[in-house]
PDB file of C-alpha atoms in Angstrom:
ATOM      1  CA  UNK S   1       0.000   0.000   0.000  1.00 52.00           C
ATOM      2  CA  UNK S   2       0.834   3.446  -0.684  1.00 53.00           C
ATOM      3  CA  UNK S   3       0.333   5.575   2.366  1.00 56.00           C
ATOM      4  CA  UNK S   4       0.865   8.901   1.083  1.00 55.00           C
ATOM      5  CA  UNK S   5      -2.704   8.050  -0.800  1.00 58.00           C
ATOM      6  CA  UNK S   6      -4.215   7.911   2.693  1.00 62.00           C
ATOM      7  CA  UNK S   7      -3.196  12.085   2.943  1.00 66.00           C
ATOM      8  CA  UNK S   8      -2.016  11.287   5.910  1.00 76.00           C
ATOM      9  CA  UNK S   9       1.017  12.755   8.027  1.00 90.00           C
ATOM     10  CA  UNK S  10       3.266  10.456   9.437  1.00 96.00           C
ATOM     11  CA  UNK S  11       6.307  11.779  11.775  1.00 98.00           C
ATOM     12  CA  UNK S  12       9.347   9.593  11.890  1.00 98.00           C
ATOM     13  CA  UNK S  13      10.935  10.616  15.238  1.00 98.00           C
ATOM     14  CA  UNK S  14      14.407   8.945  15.254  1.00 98.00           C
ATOM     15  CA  UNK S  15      16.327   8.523  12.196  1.00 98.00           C
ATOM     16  CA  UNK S  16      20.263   8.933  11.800  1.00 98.00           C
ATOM     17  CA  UNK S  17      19.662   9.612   7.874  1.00 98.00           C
ATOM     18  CA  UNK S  18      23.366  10.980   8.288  1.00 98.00           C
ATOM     19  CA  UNK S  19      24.781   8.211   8.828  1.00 98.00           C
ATOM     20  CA  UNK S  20      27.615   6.638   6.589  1.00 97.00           C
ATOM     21  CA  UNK S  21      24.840   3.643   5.525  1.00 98.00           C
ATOM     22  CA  UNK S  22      23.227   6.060   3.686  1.00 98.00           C
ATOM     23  CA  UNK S  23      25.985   7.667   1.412  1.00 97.00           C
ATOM     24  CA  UNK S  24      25.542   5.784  -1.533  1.00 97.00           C
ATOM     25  CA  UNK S  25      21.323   6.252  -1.728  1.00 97.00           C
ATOM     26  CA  UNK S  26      20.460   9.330   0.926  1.00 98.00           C
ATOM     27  CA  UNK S  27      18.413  10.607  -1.443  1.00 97.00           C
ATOM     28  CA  UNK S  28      16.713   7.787  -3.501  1.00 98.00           C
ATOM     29  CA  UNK S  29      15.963   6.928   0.642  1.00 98.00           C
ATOM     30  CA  UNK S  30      14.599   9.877   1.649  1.00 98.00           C
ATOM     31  CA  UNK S  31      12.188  10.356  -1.772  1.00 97.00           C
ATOM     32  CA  UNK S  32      11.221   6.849  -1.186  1.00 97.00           C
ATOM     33  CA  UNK S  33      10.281   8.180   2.775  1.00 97.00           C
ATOM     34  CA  UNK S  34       8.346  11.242   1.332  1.00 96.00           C
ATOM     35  CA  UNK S  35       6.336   9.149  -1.421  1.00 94.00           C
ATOM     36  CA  UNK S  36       5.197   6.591   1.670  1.00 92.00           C
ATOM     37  CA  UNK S  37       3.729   9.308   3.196  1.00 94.00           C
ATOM     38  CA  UNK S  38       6.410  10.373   6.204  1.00 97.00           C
ATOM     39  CA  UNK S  39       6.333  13.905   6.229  1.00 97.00           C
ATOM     40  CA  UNK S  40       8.843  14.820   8.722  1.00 98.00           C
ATOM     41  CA  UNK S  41      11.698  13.183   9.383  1.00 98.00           C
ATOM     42  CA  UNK S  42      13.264  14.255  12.976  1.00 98.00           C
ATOM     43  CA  UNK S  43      17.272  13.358  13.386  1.00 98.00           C
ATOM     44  CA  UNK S  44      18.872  12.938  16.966  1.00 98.00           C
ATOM     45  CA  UNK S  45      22.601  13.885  17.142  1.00 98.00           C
ATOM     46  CA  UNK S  46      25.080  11.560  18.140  1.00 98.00           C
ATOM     47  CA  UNK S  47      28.299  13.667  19.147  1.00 98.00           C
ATOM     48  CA  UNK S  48      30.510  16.898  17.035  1.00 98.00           C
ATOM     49  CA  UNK S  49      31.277  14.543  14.709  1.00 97.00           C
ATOM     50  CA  UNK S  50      27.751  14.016  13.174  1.00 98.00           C
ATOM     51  CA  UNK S  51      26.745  17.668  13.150  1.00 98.00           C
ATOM     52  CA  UNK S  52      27.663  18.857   9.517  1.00 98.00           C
ATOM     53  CA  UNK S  53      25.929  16.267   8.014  1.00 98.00           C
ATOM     54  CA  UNK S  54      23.196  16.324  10.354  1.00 98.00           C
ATOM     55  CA  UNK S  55      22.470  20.020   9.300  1.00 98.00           C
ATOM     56  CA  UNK S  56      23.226  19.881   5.566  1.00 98.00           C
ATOM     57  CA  UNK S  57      20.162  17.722   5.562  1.00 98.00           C
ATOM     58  CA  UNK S  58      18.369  20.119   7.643  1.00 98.00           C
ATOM     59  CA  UNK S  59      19.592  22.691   4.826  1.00 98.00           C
ATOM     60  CA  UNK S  60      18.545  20.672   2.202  1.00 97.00           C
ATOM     61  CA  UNK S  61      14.819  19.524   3.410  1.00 98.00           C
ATOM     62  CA  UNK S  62      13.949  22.667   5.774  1.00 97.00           C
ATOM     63  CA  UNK S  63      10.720  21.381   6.521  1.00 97.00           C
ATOM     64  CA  UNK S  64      10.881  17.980   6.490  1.00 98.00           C
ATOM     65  CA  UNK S  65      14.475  17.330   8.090  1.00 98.00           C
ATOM     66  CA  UNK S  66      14.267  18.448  11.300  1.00 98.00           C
ATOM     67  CA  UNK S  67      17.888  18.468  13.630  1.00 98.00           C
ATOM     68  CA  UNK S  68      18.202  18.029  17.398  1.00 98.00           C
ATOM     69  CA  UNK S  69      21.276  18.249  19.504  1.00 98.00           C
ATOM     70  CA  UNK S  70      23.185  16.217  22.059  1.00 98.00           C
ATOM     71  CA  UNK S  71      25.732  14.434  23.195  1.00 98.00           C
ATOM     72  CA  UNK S  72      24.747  10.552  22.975  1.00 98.00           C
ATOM     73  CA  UNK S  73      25.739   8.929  26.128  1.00 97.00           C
ATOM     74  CA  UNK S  74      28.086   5.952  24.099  1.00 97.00           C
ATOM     75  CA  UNK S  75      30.382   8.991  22.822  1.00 97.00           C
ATOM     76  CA  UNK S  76      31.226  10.566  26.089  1.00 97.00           C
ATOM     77  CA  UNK S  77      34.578  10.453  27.098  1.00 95.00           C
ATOM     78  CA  UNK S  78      37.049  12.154  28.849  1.00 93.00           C
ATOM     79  CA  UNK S  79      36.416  14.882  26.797  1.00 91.00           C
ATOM     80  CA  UNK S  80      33.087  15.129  27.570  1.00 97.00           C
ATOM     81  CA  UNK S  81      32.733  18.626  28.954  1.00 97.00           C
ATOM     82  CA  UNK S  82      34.684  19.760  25.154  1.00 97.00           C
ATOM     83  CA  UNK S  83      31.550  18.055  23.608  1.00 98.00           C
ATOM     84  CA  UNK S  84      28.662  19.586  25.446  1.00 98.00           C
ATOM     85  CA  UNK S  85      30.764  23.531  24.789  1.00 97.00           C
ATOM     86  CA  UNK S  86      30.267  22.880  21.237  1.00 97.00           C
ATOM     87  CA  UNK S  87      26.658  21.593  21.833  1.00 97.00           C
ATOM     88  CA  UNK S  88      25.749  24.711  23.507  1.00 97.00           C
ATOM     89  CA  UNK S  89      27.597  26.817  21.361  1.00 97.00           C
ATOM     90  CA  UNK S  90      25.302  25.435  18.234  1.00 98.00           C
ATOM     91  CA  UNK S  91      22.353  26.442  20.570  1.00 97.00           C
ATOM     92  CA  UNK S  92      23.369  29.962  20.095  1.00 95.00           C
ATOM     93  CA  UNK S  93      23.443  30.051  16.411  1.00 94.00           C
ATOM     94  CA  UNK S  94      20.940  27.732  15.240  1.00 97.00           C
ATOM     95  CA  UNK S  95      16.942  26.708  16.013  1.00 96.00           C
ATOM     96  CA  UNK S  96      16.693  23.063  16.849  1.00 98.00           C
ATOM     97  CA  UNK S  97      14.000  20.706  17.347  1.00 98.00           C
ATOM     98  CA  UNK S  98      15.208  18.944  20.774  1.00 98.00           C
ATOM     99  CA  UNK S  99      18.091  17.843  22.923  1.00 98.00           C
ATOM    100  CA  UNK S 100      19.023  14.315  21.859  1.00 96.00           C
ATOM    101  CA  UNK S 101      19.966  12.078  21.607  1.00 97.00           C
ATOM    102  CA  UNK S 102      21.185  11.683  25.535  1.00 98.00           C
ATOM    103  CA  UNK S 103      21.161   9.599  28.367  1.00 97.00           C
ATOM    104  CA  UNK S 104      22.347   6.596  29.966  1.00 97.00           C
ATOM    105  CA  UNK S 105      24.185   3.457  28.213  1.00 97.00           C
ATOM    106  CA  UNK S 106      25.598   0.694  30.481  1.00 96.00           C
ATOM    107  CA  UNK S 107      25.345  -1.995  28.210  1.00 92.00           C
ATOM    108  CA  UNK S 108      28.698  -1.489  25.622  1.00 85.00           C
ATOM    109  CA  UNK S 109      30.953  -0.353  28.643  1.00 86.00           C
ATOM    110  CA  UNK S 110      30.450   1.146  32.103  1.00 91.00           C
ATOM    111  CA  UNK S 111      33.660   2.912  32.103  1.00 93.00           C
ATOM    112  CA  UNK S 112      32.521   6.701  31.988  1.00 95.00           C
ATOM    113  CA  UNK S 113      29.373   5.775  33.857  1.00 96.00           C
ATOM    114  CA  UNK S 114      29.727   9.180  35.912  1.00 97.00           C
ATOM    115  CA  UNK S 115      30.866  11.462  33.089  1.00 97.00           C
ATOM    116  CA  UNK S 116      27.616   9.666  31.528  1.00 97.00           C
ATOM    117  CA  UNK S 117      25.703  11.231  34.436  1.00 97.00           C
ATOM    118  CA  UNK S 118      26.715  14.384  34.327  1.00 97.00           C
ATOM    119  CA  UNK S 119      27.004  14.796  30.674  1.00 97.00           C
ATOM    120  CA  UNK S 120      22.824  13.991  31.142  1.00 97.00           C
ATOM    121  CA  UNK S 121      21.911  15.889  33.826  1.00 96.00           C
ATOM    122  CA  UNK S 122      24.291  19.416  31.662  1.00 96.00           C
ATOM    123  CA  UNK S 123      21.569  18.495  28.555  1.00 96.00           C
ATOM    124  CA  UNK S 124      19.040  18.322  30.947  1.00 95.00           C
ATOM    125  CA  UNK S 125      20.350  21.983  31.951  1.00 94.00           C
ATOM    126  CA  UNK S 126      19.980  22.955  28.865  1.00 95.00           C
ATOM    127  CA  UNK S 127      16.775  21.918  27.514  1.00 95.00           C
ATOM    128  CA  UNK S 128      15.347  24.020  30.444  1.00 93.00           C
ATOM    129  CA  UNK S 129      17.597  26.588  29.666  1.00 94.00           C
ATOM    130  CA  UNK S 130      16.153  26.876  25.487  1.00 95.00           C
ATOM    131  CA  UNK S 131      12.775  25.502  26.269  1.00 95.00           C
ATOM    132  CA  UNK S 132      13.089  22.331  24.557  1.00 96.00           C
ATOM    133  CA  UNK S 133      12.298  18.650  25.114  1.00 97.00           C
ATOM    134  CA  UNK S 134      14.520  16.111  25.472  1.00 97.00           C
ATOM    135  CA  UNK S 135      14.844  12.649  23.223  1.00 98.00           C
ATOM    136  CA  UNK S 136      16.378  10.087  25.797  1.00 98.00           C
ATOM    137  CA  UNK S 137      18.717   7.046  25.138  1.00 98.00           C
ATOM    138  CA  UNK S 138      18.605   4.387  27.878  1.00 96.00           C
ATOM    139  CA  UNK S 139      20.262   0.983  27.188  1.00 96.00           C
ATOM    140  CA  UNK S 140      20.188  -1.585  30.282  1.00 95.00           C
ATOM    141  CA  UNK S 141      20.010   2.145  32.851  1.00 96.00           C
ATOM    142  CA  UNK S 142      16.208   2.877  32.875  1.00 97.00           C
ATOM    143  CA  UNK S 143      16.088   2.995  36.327  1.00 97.00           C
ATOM    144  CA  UNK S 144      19.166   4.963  36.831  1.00 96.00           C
ATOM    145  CA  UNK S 145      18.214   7.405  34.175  1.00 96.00           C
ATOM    146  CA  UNK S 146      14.638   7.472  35.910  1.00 96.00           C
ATOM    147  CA  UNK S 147      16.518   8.450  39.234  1.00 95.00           C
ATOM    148  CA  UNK S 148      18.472  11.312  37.364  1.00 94.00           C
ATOM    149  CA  UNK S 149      15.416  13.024  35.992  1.00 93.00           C
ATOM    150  CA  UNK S 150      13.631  12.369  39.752  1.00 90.00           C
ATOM    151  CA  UNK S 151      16.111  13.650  41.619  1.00 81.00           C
ATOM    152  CA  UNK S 152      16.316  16.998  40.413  1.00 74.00           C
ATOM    153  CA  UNK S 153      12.765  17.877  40.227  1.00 69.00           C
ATOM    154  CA  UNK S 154      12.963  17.711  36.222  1.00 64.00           C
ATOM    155  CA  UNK S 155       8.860  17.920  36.247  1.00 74.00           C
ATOM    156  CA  UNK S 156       9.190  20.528  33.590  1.00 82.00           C
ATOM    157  CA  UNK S 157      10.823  18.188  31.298  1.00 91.00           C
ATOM    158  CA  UNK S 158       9.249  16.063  28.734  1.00 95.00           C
ATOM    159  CA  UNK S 159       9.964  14.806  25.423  1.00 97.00           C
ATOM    160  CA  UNK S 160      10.979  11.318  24.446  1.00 98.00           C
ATOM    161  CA  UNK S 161      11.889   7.666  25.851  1.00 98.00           C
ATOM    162  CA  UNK S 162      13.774   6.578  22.420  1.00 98.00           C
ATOM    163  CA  UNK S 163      13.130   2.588  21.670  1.00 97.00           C
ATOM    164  CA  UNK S 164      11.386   2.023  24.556  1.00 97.00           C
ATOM    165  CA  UNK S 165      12.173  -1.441  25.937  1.00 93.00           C
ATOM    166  CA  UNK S 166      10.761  -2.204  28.809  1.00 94.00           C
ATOM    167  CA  UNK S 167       7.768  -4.161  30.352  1.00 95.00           C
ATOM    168  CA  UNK S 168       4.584  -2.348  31.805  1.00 97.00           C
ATOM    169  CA  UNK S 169       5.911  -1.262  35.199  1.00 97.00           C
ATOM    170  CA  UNK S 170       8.862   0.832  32.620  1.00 98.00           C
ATOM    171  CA  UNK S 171       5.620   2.209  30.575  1.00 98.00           C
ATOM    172  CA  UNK S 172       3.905   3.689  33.163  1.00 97.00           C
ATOM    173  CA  UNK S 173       6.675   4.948  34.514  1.00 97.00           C
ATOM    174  CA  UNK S 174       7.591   6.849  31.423  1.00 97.00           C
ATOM    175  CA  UNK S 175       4.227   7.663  31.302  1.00 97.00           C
ATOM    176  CA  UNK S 176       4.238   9.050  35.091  1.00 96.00           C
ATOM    177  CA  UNK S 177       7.360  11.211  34.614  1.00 95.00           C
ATOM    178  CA  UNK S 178       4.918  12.745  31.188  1.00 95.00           C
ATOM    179  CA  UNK S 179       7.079  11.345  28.567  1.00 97.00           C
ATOM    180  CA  UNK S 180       6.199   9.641  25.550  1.00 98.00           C
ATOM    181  CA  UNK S 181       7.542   6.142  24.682  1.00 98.00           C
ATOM    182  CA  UNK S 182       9.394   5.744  21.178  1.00 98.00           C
ATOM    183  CA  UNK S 183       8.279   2.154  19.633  1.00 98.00           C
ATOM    184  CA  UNK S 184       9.815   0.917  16.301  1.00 98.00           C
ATOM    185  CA  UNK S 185      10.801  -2.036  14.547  1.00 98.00           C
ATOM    186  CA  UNK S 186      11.329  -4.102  17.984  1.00 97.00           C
ATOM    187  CA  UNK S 187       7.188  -4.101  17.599  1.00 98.00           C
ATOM    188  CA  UNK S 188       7.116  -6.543  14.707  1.00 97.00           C
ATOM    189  CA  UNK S 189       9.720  -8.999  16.552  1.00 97.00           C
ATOM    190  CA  UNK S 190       8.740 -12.362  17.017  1.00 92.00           C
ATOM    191  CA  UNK S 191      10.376 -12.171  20.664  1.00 90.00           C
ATOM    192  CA  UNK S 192      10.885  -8.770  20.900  1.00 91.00           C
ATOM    193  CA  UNK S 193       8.045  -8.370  23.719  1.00 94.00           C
ATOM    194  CA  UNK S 194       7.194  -5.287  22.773  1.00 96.00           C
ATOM    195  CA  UNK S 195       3.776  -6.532  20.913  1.00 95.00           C
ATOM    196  CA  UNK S 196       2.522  -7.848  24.371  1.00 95.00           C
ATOM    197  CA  UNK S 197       3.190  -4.140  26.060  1.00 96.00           C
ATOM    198  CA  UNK S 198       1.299  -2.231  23.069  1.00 97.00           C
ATOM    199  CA  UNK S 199      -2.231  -3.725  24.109  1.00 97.00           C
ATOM    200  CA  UNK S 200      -1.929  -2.212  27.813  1.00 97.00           C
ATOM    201  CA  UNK S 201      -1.267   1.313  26.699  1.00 97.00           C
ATOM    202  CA  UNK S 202      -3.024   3.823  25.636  1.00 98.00           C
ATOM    203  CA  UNK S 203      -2.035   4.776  21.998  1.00 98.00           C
ATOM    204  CA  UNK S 204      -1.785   8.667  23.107  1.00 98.00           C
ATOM    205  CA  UNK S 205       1.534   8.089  24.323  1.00 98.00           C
ATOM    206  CA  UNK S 206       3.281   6.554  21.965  1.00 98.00           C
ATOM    207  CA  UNK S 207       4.929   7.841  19.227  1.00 98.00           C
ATOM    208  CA  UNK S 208       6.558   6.292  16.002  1.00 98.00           C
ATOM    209  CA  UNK S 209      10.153   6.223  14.893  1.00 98.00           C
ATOM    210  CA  UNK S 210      12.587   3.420  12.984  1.00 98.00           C
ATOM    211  CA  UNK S 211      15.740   4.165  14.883  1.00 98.00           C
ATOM    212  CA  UNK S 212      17.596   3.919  11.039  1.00 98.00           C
ATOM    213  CA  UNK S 213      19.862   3.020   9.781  1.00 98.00           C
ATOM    214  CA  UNK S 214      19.423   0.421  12.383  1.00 98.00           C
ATOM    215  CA  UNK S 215      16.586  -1.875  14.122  1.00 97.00           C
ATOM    216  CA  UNK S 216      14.753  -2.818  10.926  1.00 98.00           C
ATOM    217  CA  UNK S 217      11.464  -4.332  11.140  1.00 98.00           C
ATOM    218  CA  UNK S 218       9.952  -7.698   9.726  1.00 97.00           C
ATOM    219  CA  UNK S 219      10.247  -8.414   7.494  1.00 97.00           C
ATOM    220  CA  UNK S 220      13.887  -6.675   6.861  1.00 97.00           C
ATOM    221  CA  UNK S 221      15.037  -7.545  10.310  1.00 96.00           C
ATOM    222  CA  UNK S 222      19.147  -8.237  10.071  1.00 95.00           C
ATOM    223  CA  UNK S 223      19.125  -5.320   7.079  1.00 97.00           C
ATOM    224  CA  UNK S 224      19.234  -1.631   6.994  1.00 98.00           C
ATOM    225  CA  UNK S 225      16.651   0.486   8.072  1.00 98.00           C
ATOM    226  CA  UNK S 226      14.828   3.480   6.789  1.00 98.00           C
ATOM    227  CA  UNK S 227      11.970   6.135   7.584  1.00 98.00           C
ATOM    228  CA  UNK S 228       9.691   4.545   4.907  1.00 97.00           C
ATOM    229  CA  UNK S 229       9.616   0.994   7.204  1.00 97.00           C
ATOM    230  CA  UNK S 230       7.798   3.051   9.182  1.00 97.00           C
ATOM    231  CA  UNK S 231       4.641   2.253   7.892  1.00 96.00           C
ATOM    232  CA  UNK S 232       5.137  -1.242   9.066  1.00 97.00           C
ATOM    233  CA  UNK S 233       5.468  -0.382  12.644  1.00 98.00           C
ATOM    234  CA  UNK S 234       2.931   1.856  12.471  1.00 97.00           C
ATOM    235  CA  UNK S 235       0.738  -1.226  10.478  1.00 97.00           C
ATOM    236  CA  UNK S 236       1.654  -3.487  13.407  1.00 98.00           C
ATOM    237  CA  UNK S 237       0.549  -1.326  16.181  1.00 98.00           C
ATOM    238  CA  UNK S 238      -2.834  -1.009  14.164  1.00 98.00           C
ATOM    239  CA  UNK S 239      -3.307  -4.890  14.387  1.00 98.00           C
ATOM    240  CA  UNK S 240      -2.449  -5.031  17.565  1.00 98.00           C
ATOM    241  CA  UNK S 241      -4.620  -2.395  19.269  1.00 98.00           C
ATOM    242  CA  UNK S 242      -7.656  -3.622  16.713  1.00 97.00           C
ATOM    243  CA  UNK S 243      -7.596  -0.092  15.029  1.00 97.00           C
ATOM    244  CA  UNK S 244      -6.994   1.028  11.769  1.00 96.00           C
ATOM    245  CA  UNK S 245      -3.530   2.406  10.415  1.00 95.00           C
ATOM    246  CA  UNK S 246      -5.350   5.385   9.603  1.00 95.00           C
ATOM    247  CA  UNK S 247      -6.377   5.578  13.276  1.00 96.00           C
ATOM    248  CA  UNK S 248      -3.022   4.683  14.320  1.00 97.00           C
ATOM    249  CA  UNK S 249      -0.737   7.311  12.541  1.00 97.00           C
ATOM    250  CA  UNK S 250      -3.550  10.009  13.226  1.00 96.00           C
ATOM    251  CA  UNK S 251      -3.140   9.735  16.775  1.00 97.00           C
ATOM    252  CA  UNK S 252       0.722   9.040  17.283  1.00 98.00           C
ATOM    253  CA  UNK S 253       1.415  11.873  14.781  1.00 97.00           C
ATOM    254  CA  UNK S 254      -0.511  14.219  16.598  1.00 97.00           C
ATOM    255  CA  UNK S 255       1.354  13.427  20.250  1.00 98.00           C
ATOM    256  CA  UNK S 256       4.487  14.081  17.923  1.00 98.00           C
ATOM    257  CA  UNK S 257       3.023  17.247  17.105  1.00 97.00           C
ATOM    258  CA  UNK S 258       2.539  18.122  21.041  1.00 95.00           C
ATOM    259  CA  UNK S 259       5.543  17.964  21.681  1.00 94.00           C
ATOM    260  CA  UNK S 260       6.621  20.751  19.055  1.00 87.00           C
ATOM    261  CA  UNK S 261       4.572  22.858  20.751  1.00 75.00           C
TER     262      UNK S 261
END
């Protein structure tokens, strides 16, 4: 099916269509994305490295490409502190959509585990600081990032918990703290769990990304991912709250659209 002949919007929130997997087809991809009826594409940072190409697409596609910034929590280092000046320093020259991607990852290493802290709670800082929402990473440190946010009286924060992973107790929590939960391809996974959680949650807080170029859904699972698999997710969310994909992209568009503002 062609989804763009539904006229409906559909907001991919969490694509790296930087990234190096795309160099050979960015824009065959991203015309395939627009055809299939995704009409904004929103692209978390990763560290200084990624922010040229990041915002040459935001250059390109104005309206359509839309850039946050952030220090991802698996590139802080030492350095970390270098990272977050030039962060800030692109805060002062440039609109952007969020602060992201950041957070807490303790699955690949646990070495800077309190630069990885503090490196959070700076972005945190700064969201407040420009008004902005922030697009969280949390990888085997829910709970720890939960007690970040918690214990400084972040209630005026909200944005996004990116490929949420959890079980139900997670949800609600997300859910509690007034955060919306990020579900892609890990829906369509045989034993991904994720299709048992979708049923117990009310579809207006759930938004829709892919997480490209990686996490692909079924039926591409093992091969690159790309905005326009969204529609697949966004299919298998339909089946599984007994809705239609209509329905379905109305409603998780629109809670994308809250968070704009």
């Amino acid at each position: 099916m062609n989804y763009k002949n539904l006229n409906l919007s559909i907001i991919e929130t969490h694509a790296h269509i930087y990234d190096e997997q795309f160099a050979e087809d960015r824009n065959e991809m991203l015309e395939k994305a627009f055809s299939n009826g995704i009409s904004e594409i929103w692209m978390p940072n990763c560290n200084s490295e990624t922010i040229d190409g990041m915002m040459a697409l935001a250059g390109q596609f104005p309206e359509k490409c839309l850039p946050m910034i952030g220090l991802h929590p698996c590139y802080v280092k030492e350095d970390f502190e270098k990272e977050l000046y030039i962060m800030e320093e692109w805060l002062g020259k440039h609109k952007f959509l969020a602060i992201g991607e950041i957070g807490m990852d303790l699955y690949w290493d646990k070495t800077f585990v309190n630069q990885q802290e503090q490196a959070f709670l700076t972005q945190c800082q700064l969201a407040r600081k420009h008004n902005l929402w922030i697009d969280i990473h949390c990888r085997d440190a829910f709970w720890e990032t939960v007690k970040l946010i918690e214990k400084n009286g972040d209630s005026e924060l909200k944005g996004i918990f990116h490929c949420f992973s959890g079980g139900l107790e997670e949800a609600h929590k997300v859910i509690e703290l007034g955060f919306l939960l990020g579900i892609g391809g890990v829906v369509t996974f045989k034993n991904g769990g994720i299709d048992k959680l979708i049923p117990e949650i009310d579809l207006k807080h759930i938004v829709l990304e892919t997480d490209s170029p990686y996490l692909a859904p079924a039926p591409h699972r093992g091969k690159r991912n790309e905005p326009s698999y969204l529609t697949l997710v966004a299919q298998k969310i339909a089946d599984l709250k007994q809705m239609s994909i209509e329905d379905a992209i109305r409603i998780t568009t629109e809670n994308a659209l809250r968070l704009k503002g």
